[in-house]
Tab-separated table of C-alpha atoms and ligand atoms in Angstrom:
chain	number	residue	atom	x	y	z
N	12	UNK	CA	91.754	-0.067	191.522
N	13	UNK	CA	88.948	0.049	194.027
N	14	UNK	CA	86.425	-2.742	194.002
N	15	UNK	CA	82.826	-1.531	193.721
N	16	UNK	CA	80.698	-1.970	196.805
N	17	UNK	CA	78.777	-5.174	197.138
N	18	UNK	CA	80.327	-7.730	194.790
N	19	UNK	CA	80.874	-10.865	196.763
N	20	UNK	CA	82.290	-13.917	195.045
N	21	UNK	CA	80.955	-16.296	197.702
N	22	UNK	CA	77.346	-15.218	197.264
N	23	UNK	CA	77.540	-15.462	193.475
N	24	UNK	CA	79.027	-18.958	193.720
N	25	UNK	CA	76.361	-19.949	196.241
N	26	UNK	CA	73.608	-18.737	193.921
N	27	UNK	CA	75.043	-20.818	191.063
N	28	UNK	CA	75.362	-23.867	193.324
N	29	UNK	CA	71.753	-23.435	194.353
N	30	UNK	CA	70.788	-23.941	190.701
N	31	UNK	CA	73.225	-26.624	189.533
N	32	UNK	CA	73.243	-28.769	192.659
N	33	UNK	CA	76.082	-30.847	194.029
N	34	UNK	CA	79.432	-31.006	192.295
N	35	UNK	CA	83.026	-31.867	193.092
N	36	UNK	CA	86.325	-32.117	191.268
N	37	UNK	CA	85.578	-35.825	190.693
N	38	UNK	CA	81.993	-35.154	189.604
N	39	UNK	CA	82.216	-31.847	187.787
N	40	UNK	CA	79.413	-29.987	186.072
N	41	UNK	CA	80.334	-29.072	182.515
N	42	UNK	CA	79.026	-26.210	180.469
N	43	UNK	CA	76.882	-28.286	178.140
N	44	UNK	CA	76.776	-32.054	178.039
N	45	UNK	CA	75.208	-34.445	175.532
N	46	UNK	CA	72.224	-36.531	176.669
N	47	UNK	CA	70.541	-39.435	174.878
N	48	UNK	CA	68.503	-40.747	177.805
N	49	UNK	CA	64.851	-41.334	177.030
N	50	UNK	CA	65.440	-41.175	173.261
N	51	UNK	CA	65.306	-43.742	170.462
N	52	UNK	CA	69.027	-43.261	169.707
N	53	UNK	CA	69.975	-46.926	170.280
N	54	UNK	CA	67.174	-48.252	168.106
N	55	UNK	CA	67.936	-45.843	165.261
N	56	UNK	CA	71.689	-46.518	165.297
N	57	UNK	CA	70.992	-50.262	165.450
N	58	UNK	CA	68.912	-49.889	162.289
N	59	UNK	CA	71.975	-48.439	160.516
N	60	UNK	CA	74.164	-51.326	161.690
N	61	UNK	CA	71.566	-53.980	160.851
N	62	UNK	CA	70.979	-52.649	157.343
N	63	UNK	CA	74.621	-51.750	156.643
N	64	UNK	CA	73.670	-48.141	155.786
N	65	UNK	CA	76.299	-46.502	157.953
N	66	UNK	CA	77.969	-44.034	155.634
N	67	UNK	CA	77.197	-40.834	153.742
N	68	UNK	CA	73.926	-41.964	152.185
N	69	UNK	CA	70.829	-43.518	153.679
N	70	UNK	CA	67.321	-42.859	154.823
N	71	UNK	CA	68.267	-41.315	158.196
N	72	UNK	CA	70.107	-38.507	156.416
N	73	UNK	CA	67.026	-37.601	154.352
N	74	UNK	CA	64.773	-37.930	157.366
N	75	UNK	CA	67.032	-35.719	159.470
N	76	UNK	CA	67.062	-33.088	156.717
N	77	UNK	CA	63.277	-33.203	156.333
N	78	UNK	CA	62.771	-32.829	160.059
N	79	UNK	CA	65.204	-29.917	160.206
N	80	UNK	CA	63.124	-28.226	157.490
N	81	UNK	CA	59.885	-28.939	159.343
N	82	UNK	CA	61.262	-27.539	162.595
N	83	UNK	CA	63.015	-24.424	161.275
N	84	UNK	CA	60.658	-23.635	158.418
N	85	UNK	CA	63.564	-23.757	155.946
N	86	UNK	CA	62.679	-24.908	152.433
N	87	UNK	CA	65.945	-26.889	152.227
N	88	UNK	CA	68.439	-28.454	154.613
N	89	UNK	CA	71.684	-30.200	153.651
N	90	UNK	CA	73.349	-32.236	156.402
N	91	UNK	CA	77.162	-32.180	156.506
N	92	UNK	CA	79.909	-33.525	158.732
N	93	UNK	CA	80.301	-30.523	161.053
N	94	UNK	CA	79.469	-26.862	161.526
N	95	UNK	CA	82.845	-25.650	160.280
N	96	UNK	CA	82.543	-27.308	156.875
N	97	UNK	CA	78.901	-26.159	156.692
N	98	UNK	CA	80.157	-22.597	157.028
N	99	UNK	CA	83.022	-23.084	154.567
N	100	UNK	CA	80.589	-24.539	152.010
N	101	UNK	CA	78.010	-21.797	152.620
N	102	UNK	CA	80.610	-19.058	152.149
N	103	UNK	CA	81.860	-20.692	148.956
N	104	UNK	CA	78.282	-20.859	147.627
N	105	UNK	CA	77.805	-17.189	148.506
N	106	UNK	CA	80.726	-16.458	146.161
N	107	UNK	CA	83.589	-16.042	148.637
N	108	UNK	CA	86.889	-16.798	146.887
N	109	UNK	CA	90.593	-16.703	147.658
N	110	UNK	CA	91.806	-13.205	148.552
N	111	UNK	CA	88.326	-11.848	149.330
N	112	UNK	CA	87.402	-10.232	152.640
N	113	UNK	CA	84.443	-11.348	154.763
N	114	UNK	CA	82.956	-9.034	157.418
N	115	UNK	CA	82.386	-10.803	160.737
N	116	UNK	CA	82.307	-10.125	164.481
N	117	UNK	CA	85.346	-10.875	166.671
N	118	UNK	CA	83.267	-12.448	169.459
N	119	UNK	CA	82.702	-15.980	168.249
N	120	UNK	CA	84.104	-19.475	168.361
N	121	UNK	CA	87.290	-19.661	166.271
N	122	UNK	CA	85.559	-21.808	163.615
N	123	UNK	CA	83.753	-18.745	162.226
N	124	UNK	CA	87.030	-17.126	161.159
N	125	UNK	CA	88.622	-20.481	160.282
N	126	UNK	CA	85.901	-21.252	157.724
N	127	UNK	CA	86.751	-17.960	156.007
N	128	UNK	CA	90.485	-18.733	156.106
N	129	UNK	CA	89.949	-22.290	154.808
N	130	UNK	CA	88.759	-20.715	151.542
N	131	UNK	CA	91.863	-18.531	151.347
N	132	UNK	CA	89.708	-15.522	152.203
N	133	UNK	CA	90.473	-13.004	154.947
N	134	UNK	CA	88.388	-12.072	157.996
N	135	UNK	CA	87.632	-8.388	158.472
N	136	UNK	CA	86.370	-7.698	161.970
N	137	UNK	CA	83.464	-5.372	162.763
N	138	UNK	CA	82.235	-4.562	166.265
N	139	UNK	CA	79.334	-6.162	168.152
N	140	UNK	CA	76.413	-4.646	170.027
N	141	UNK	CA	76.379	-4.810	173.784
N	142	UNK	CA	73.071	-6.479	174.638
N	143	UNK	CA	73.421	-9.829	172.854
N	144	UNK	CA	77.011	-9.566	171.488
N	145	UNK	CA	75.953	-9.995	167.839
N	146	UNK	CA	77.421	-8.075	164.897
N	147	UNK	CA	76.259	-4.442	165.256
N	148	UNK	CA	74.245	-3.111	162.286
N	149	UNK	CA	75.431	0.460	162.953
N	150	UNK	CA	79.068	-0.585	163.203
N	151	UNK	CA	78.667	-2.546	159.965
N	152	UNK	CA	77.114	0.403	158.204
N	153	UNK	CA	79.723	2.925	159.347
N	154	UNK	CA	82.598	0.551	158.610
N	155	UNK	CA	81.327	0.063	155.058
N	156	UNK	CA	80.898	3.855	154.676
N	157	UNK	CA	84.515	4.286	155.752
N	158	UNK	CA	86.246	1.665	153.633
N	159	UNK	CA	83.991	0.321	150.885
N	160	UNK	CA	84.051	1.396	147.263
N	161	UNK	CA	81.885	0.026	144.483
N	162	UNK	CA	83.696	-0.788	141.247
N	163	UNK	CA	81.421	-2.133	138.538
N	164	UNK	CA	79.610	-5.129	140.028
N	165	UNK	CA	81.747	-5.602	143.097
N	166	UNK	CA	82.599	-3.949	146.358
N	167	UNK	CA	86.208	-3.308	147.327
N	168	UNK	CA	88.054	-2.321	150.464
N	169	UNK	CA	89.795	0.957	149.534
N	170	UNK	CA	92.482	0.345	152.144
N	171	UNK	CA	93.509	-3.190	151.183
N	172	UNK	CA	92.358	-3.292	147.568
N	173	UNK	CA	90.644	-6.600	148.251
N	174	UNK	CA	87.105	-7.492	147.230
N	175	UNK	CA	84.550	-7.551	150.049
N	176	UNK	CA	82.483	-10.671	149.408
N	177	UNK	CA	80.039	-11.333	152.262
N	178	UNK	CA	78.702	-10.444	155.709
N	179	UNK	CA	78.846	-13.223	158.304
N	180	UNK	CA	76.834	-12.537	161.488
N	181	UNK	CA	76.913	-14.995	164.404
N	182	UNK	CA	74.054	-15.785	166.785
N	183	UNK	CA	76.171	-15.907	169.925
N	184	UNK	CA	75.173	-18.429	172.641
N	185	UNK	CA	71.827	-18.845	170.841
N	186	UNK	CA	70.836	-15.173	171.129
N	187	UNK	CA	69.566	-13.942	167.762
N	188	UNK	CA	71.770	-11.202	166.284
N	189	UNK	CA	70.035	-8.204	164.700
N	190	UNK	CA	69.938	-10.001	161.378
N	191	UNK	CA	66.962	-8.085	159.999
N	192	UNK	CA	68.874	-4.800	160.223
N	193	UNK	CA	72.140	-6.436	159.173
N	194	UNK	CA	70.367	-7.772	156.100
N	195	UNK	CA	69.163	-4.261	155.194
N	196	UNK	CA	72.683	-2.860	155.468
N	197	UNK	CA	74.147	-5.744	153.451
N	198	UNK	CA	71.429	-5.405	150.778
N	199	UNK	CA	72.169	-1.709	150.403
N	200	UNK	CA	75.779	-2.588	149.559
N	201	UNK	CA	74.880	-5.615	147.444
N	202	UNK	CA	76.530	-8.085	149.834
N	203	UNK	CA	75.218	-11.599	150.547
N	204	UNK	CA	74.579	-12.558	154.189
N	205	UNK	CA	75.699	-15.953	155.464
N	206	UNK	CA	74.585	-16.630	159.056
N	207	UNK	CA	76.597	-18.679	161.503
N	208	UNK	CA	73.656	-20.171	163.393
N	209	UNK	CA	75.802	-23.012	164.796
N	210	UNK	CA	74.579	-22.184	168.315
N	211	UNK	CA	71.082	-21.115	167.344
N	212	UNK	CA	68.931	-24.116	166.455
N	213	UNK	CA	65.492	-23.230	167.894
N	214	UNK	CA	66.259	-19.510	168.153
N	215	UNK	CA	63.939	-17.114	166.387
N	216	UNK	CA	63.737	-13.412	165.620
N	217	UNK	CA	60.253	-12.037	164.944
N	218	UNK	CA	59.007	-15.509	164.032
N	219	UNK	CA	61.815	-16.352	161.599
N	220	UNK	CA	64.349	-19.012	162.496
N	221	UNK	CA	67.976	-17.912	162.793
N	222	UNK	CA	69.871	-18.787	159.627
N	223	UNK	CA	66.988	-17.885	157.326
N	224	UNK	CA	67.463	-14.121	157.144
N	225	UNK	CA	70.285	-14.196	154.605
N	226	UNK	CA	71.171	-16.315	151.601
N	227	UNK	CA	72.100	-19.362	153.666
N	228	UNK	CA	72.656	-20.258	157.323
N	229	UNK	CA	74.608	-23.001	159.055
N	230	UNK	CA	73.998	-25.191	162.109
N	231	UNK	CA	76.308	-27.363	164.217
N	232	UNK	CA	75.498	-30.608	166.014
N	233	UNK	CA	78.795	-30.929	167.849
N	234	UNK	CA	78.742	-32.683	171.233
N	235	UNK	CA	78.338	-29.477	173.234
N	236	UNK	CA	75.520	-27.970	171.166
N	237	UNK	CA	71.784	-27.970	171.942
N	238	UNK	CA	71.360	-31.276	170.133
N	239	UNK	CA	74.195	-33.451	168.904
N	240	UNK	CA	74.869	-36.035	166.211
N	241	UNK	CA	78.299	-36.772	167.700
N	242	UNK	CA	79.688	-34.448	165.062
N	243	UNK	CA	77.617	-32.819	162.390
N	244	UNK	CA	76.255	-29.698	160.805
N	245	UNK	CA	73.780	-28.481	158.237
N	246	UNK	CA	73.082	-25.699	155.778
N	247	UNK	CA	69.569	-24.280	155.832
N	248	UNK	CA	68.228	-22.055	153.071
N	249	UNK	CA	65.120	-21.101	151.145
N	250	UNK	CA	67.161	-20.921	147.941
N	251	UNK	CA	66.724	-24.058	145.815
N	252	UNK	CA	69.837	-23.420	143.707
N	253	UNK	CA	72.055	-22.946	146.791
N	254	UNK	CA	70.706	-26.189	148.275
N	255	UNK	CA	71.279	-28.079	145.035
N	256	UNK	CA	74.869	-26.818	144.735
N	257	UNK	CA	75.513	-27.577	148.418
N	258	UNK	CA	74.409	-31.171	147.914
N	259	UNK	CA	76.478	-31.510	144.750
N	260	UNK	CA	79.711	-29.965	146.057
N	261	UNK	CA	79.498	-31.814	149.367
N	262	UNK	CA	79.319	-35.164	147.553
N	263	UNK	CA	82.532	-34.748	145.481
N	264	UNK	CA	80.588	-32.970	142.685
N	265	UNK	CA	79.700	-36.337	141.228
N	266	UNK	CA	77.049	-36.368	138.532
N	267	UNK	CA	74.345	-38.899	139.381
N	268	UNK	CA	74.737	-42.050	137.311
N	269	UNK	CA	74.285	-45.769	138.116
N	270	UNK	CA	77.919	-46.648	137.308
N	271	UNK	CA	79.875	-43.759	135.794
N	272	UNK	CA	82.171	-41.747	138.037
N	273	UNK	CA	82.136	-38.304	136.484
N	274	UNK	CA	82.785	-35.159	138.545
N	275	UNK	CA	82.274	-31.676	137.118
N	276	UNK	CA	83.976	-29.512	139.778
N	277	UNK	CA	86.465	-29.672	142.658
N	278	UNK	CA	84.080	-31.008	145.288
N	279	UNK	CA	84.370	-31.943	148.936
N	280	UNK	CA	83.479	-35.046	150.900
N	281	UNK	CA	81.347	-33.226	153.445
N	282	UNK	CA	78.198	-35.271	153.835
N	283	UNK	CA	76.892	-36.422	157.223
N	284	UNK	CA	77.077	-40.207	157.740
N	285	UNK	CA	73.767	-42.046	158.174
N	286	UNK	CA	74.913	-43.227	161.644
N	287	UNK	CA	75.193	-39.644	162.823
N	288	UNK	CA	71.941	-38.630	161.157
N	289	UNK	CA	70.164	-41.426	163.069
N	290	UNK	CA	71.370	-39.818	166.300
N	291	UNK	CA	70.164	-36.468	165.003
N	292	UNK	CA	66.631	-37.727	164.405
N	293	UNK	CA	66.533	-39.158	167.932
N	294	UNK	CA	67.750	-35.835	169.354
N	295	UNK	CA	65.266	-33.760	167.339
N	296	UNK	CA	62.450	-35.846	168.831
N	297	UNK	CA	63.668	-34.717	172.249
N	298	UNK	CA	64.162	-31.076	171.297
N	299	UNK	CA	60.965	-29.581	172.739
N	300	UNK	CA	61.607	-31.181	176.108
N	301	UNK	CA	65.183	-29.905	176.094
N	302	UNK	CA	64.043	-26.389	175.241
N	303	UNK	CA	61.510	-26.398	178.057
N	304	UNK	CA	64.146	-27.507	180.546
N	305	UNK	CA	66.511	-24.792	179.377
N	306	UNK	CA	63.839	-22.133	179.687
N	307	UNK	CA	63.205	-23.300	183.252
N	308	UNK	CA	66.920	-23.345	183.979
N	309	UNK	CA	67.247	-19.758	182.733
N	310	UNK	CA	64.415	-18.791	185.084
N	311	UNK	CA	66.142	-20.543	188.009
N	312	UNK	CA	69.358	-18.634	187.340
N	313	UNK	CA	67.396	-15.411	187.091
N	314	UNK	CA	65.756	-16.008	190.463
N	315	UNK	CA	68.969	-17.119	192.162
N	316	UNK	CA	71.119	-14.290	190.823
N	317	UNK	CA	68.683	-11.392	190.985
N	318	UNK	CA	69.601	-8.859	193.617
N	319	UNK	CA	73.275	-9.805	193.662
N	320	UNK	CA	75.610	-6.864	193.214
N	321	UNK	CA	78.076	-6.602	190.361
N	322	UNK	CA	76.626	-9.309	188.117
N	323	UNK	CA	73.659	-9.661	185.800
N	324	UNK	CA	72.296	-12.475	183.696
N	325	UNK	CA	72.208	-11.418	180.048
N	326	UNK	CA	68.680	-11.205	178.663
N	327	UNK	CA	66.824	-12.710	175.764
N	328	UNK	CA	66.773	-9.989	173.065
N	329	UNK	CA	63.382	-8.311	172.516
N	330	UNK	CA	61.147	-9.781	169.788
N	331	UNK	CA	63.251	-12.934	169.996
N	332	UNK	CA	63.019	-16.435	171.255
N	333	UNK	CA	66.440	-17.696	172.331
N	334	UNK	CA	67.245	-21.395	172.713
N	335	UNK	CA	69.285	-20.400	175.812
N	336	UNK	CA	72.149	-22.551	174.549
N	337	UNK	CA	74.697	-21.030	176.909
N	338	UNK	CA	73.437	-18.742	179.618
N	339	UNK	CA	75.798	-15.929	180.423
N	340	UNK	CA	76.684	-13.717	183.293
N	341	UNK	CA	77.989	-10.182	182.865
N	342	UNK	CA	80.202	-8.489	185.464
N	343	UNK	CA	78.891	-4.939	185.585
N	344	UNK	CA	81.727	-2.982	187.260
N	345	UNK	CA	82.370	0.237	185.295
N	346	UNK	CA	86.047	-0.524	184.913
N	347	UNK	CA	86.411	-3.569	182.634
N	348	UNK	CA	89.632	-4.573	184.405
N	349	UNK	CA	87.814	-4.775	187.722
N	350	UNK	CA	85.067	-6.810	186.032
N	351	UNK	CA	87.747	-9.102	184.636
N	352	UNK	CA	89.404	-9.538	188.036
N	353	UNK	CA	86.071	-10.409	189.634
N	354	UNK	CA	85.368	-12.891	186.853
N	355	UNK	CA	88.761	-14.502	187.476
N	356	UNK	CA	87.944	-14.780	191.165
N	357	UNK	CA	84.652	-16.549	190.439
N	358	UNK	CA	86.290	-18.852	187.857
N	359	UNK	CA	88.868	-19.904	190.439
N	360	UNK	CA	86.446	-20.679	193.231
N	361	UNK	CA	83.897	-22.329	190.931
N	362	UNK	CA	86.495	-24.586	189.303
N	363	UNK	CA	87.760	-25.629	192.735
N	364	UNK	CA	84.262	-26.964	193.475
N	365	UNK	CA	83.908	-28.691	190.075
N	366	UNK	CA	81.646	-26.121	188.425
N	367	UNK	CA	83.372	-25.652	185.100
N	368	UNK	CA	82.388	-22.092	184.247
N	369	UNK	CA	84.058	-20.560	181.234
N	370	UNK	CA	84.848	-17.014	180.190
N	371	UNK	CA	83.728	-15.971	176.715
N	372	UNK	CA	86.245	-16.810	173.958
N	373	UNK	CA	89.370	-14.738	173.452
N	374	UNK	CA	88.383	-12.241	170.739
N	375	UNK	CA	89.364	-13.585	167.333
N	376	UNK	CA	91.392	-10.506	166.384
N	377	UNK	CA	93.668	-11.263	169.365
N	378	UNK	CA	94.602	-14.717	168.041
N	379	UNK	CA	97.994	-14.897	166.298
N	380	UNK	CA	96.610	-16.007	162.920
N	381	UNK	CA	94.039	-13.199	162.786
N	382	UNK	CA	95.734	-10.283	164.569
N	383	UNK	CA	96.856	-8.613	161.328
N	384	UNK	CA	93.400	-8.739	159.711
N	385	UNK	CA	91.573	-5.505	158.876
N	386	UNK	CA	89.223	-4.294	161.580
N	387	UNK	CA	87.033	-1.363	162.488
N	388	UNK	CA	86.883	-0.028	166.032
N	389	UNK	CA	86.254	-3.022	168.304
N	390	UNK	CA	85.730	-1.208	171.612
N	391	UNK	CA	82.484	-2.946	172.524
N	392	UNK	CA	83.868	-6.411	171.765
N	393	UNK	CA	87.068	-5.677	173.691
N	394	UNK	CA	85.105	-4.480	176.684
N	395	UNK	CA	82.534	-7.288	176.714
N	396	UNK	CA	85.223	-9.934	176.250
N	397	UNK	CA	86.528	-9.034	179.711
N	398	UNK	CA	83.197	-9.238	181.535
N	399	UNK	CA	81.283	-12.229	180.146
N	400	UNK	CA	81.180	-15.727	181.508
N	401	UNK	CA	79.092	-18.789	180.603
N	402	UNK	CA	77.122	-20.766	183.169
N	403	UNK	CA	76.473	-24.526	183.101
N	404	UNK	CA	73.516	-24.773	180.736
N	405	UNK	CA	72.746	-28.460	180.114
N	406	UNK	CA	69.002	-29.117	180.117
N	407	UNK	CA	69.608	-32.197	182.293
N	408	UNK	CA	70.504	-29.900	185.225
N	409	UNK	CA	66.733	-29.554	185.620
N	410	UNK	CA	66.390	-33.350	185.972
N	411	UNK	CA	68.136	-32.885	189.330
N	412	UNK	CA	65.356	-30.507	190.374
N	413	UNK	CA	62.624	-32.989	189.462
N	414	UNK	CA	64.329	-35.829	191.367
X	8	PLP	C1	80.326	-24.888	167.256
X	8	PLP	C2	80.488	-23.695	166.398
X	8	PLP	C3	80.965	-23.764	165.083
X	8	PLP	C4	81.576	-24.989	164.484
X	8	PLP	O1	80.858	-26.124	164.542
X	8	PLP	P1	81.599	-27.552	164.591
X	8	PLP	O2	80.472	-28.500	164.371
X	8	PLP	O3	82.233	-27.680	165.918
X	8	PLP	O4	82.582	-27.578	163.464
X	8	PLP	C5	80.989	-22.611	164.316
X	8	PLP	N1	80.597	-21.440	164.814
X	8	PLP	C6	80.145	-21.318	166.065
X	8	PLP	C7	79.684	-19.980	166.536
X	8	PLP	C8	80.093	-22.434	166.906
X	8	PLP	O5	79.685	-22.304	168.174
């Protein structure tokens, strides 16, 4: 292997340090850290404690849901305890049942495939597109052409005999996937689209918020996401029936009654506690400021890294507004193994100075529990998985610049 001319790990590290400021092993800079400074979080949580409304009902839950609707433009939002259960519930509501297959990309956090598996369904991996690493509409279309067969009202995989039940795109690192095209392909085959928008609060494609292109979308408010409720998630949808069922099934499928306990289905206990929702409202009030800081941070990275050989900052997709949740660097060497070696070199030197960079996830089809799943050609995902790395992306990095 010959290294391409010009890549220099020291200059890339220096450029990153220029943006993130001082760090050390004792005072590391993480990828994305929670921040409640300057918010009303204390006051709102205190209200829960003072009134005793701490659990899975209360006014902060409704307020959080209303504000999520106002911000995203969704007609309905249902807050739940995390992004994984949001996805599991959304897939169930889209009709995914035990033994079904769900089409999804292999470049995602493991929770995307886990939510499918939690229902007893089976992931079926389809390749991503190179620019923003989302599920590729062309790959989806050609995979369906190759393996799908309509029998009466349902679609089946000719190779496995299993029903194909849904398409599950992911908006990776907050970059909108090509959901408009994916929706057209899915519609043509009669498949529902469920969007994993866990990383994509405040990301938009052509004026529509991520998560609202298909039947239902899901958000996460885990500690490392753009805003956090400690742990939490939500379903967003324009479909009143889906929202109603989501609410019902996530509250043990209990029929409303002042004293009777009567449940009409196998439900879950998935609702978001009021305590967490109070944090969510406080974080939403800070969202615009956070987005502005992240946009500035992306610009700082762009300036610092432009002109350096062998790396490029990945771009906001055209016609889209990305929340810049995790900014990412691509190693551009032709040979993916050289790109991977250079990435390893940067990871090593950055970690030794307390900058906790991270490579993109191991592709899901390489994990032991998913390696026998059906899959189309995954050449783009395999290649990109070797050359992508995430940069520290907390909005509060910009506070250091103001100081
Ligand atoms: C964070 C995340 C999830 C899961 O959300 P949790 O709240 O951590 O359960 C699902 N999918 C993607 C793509 C995520 O990044």
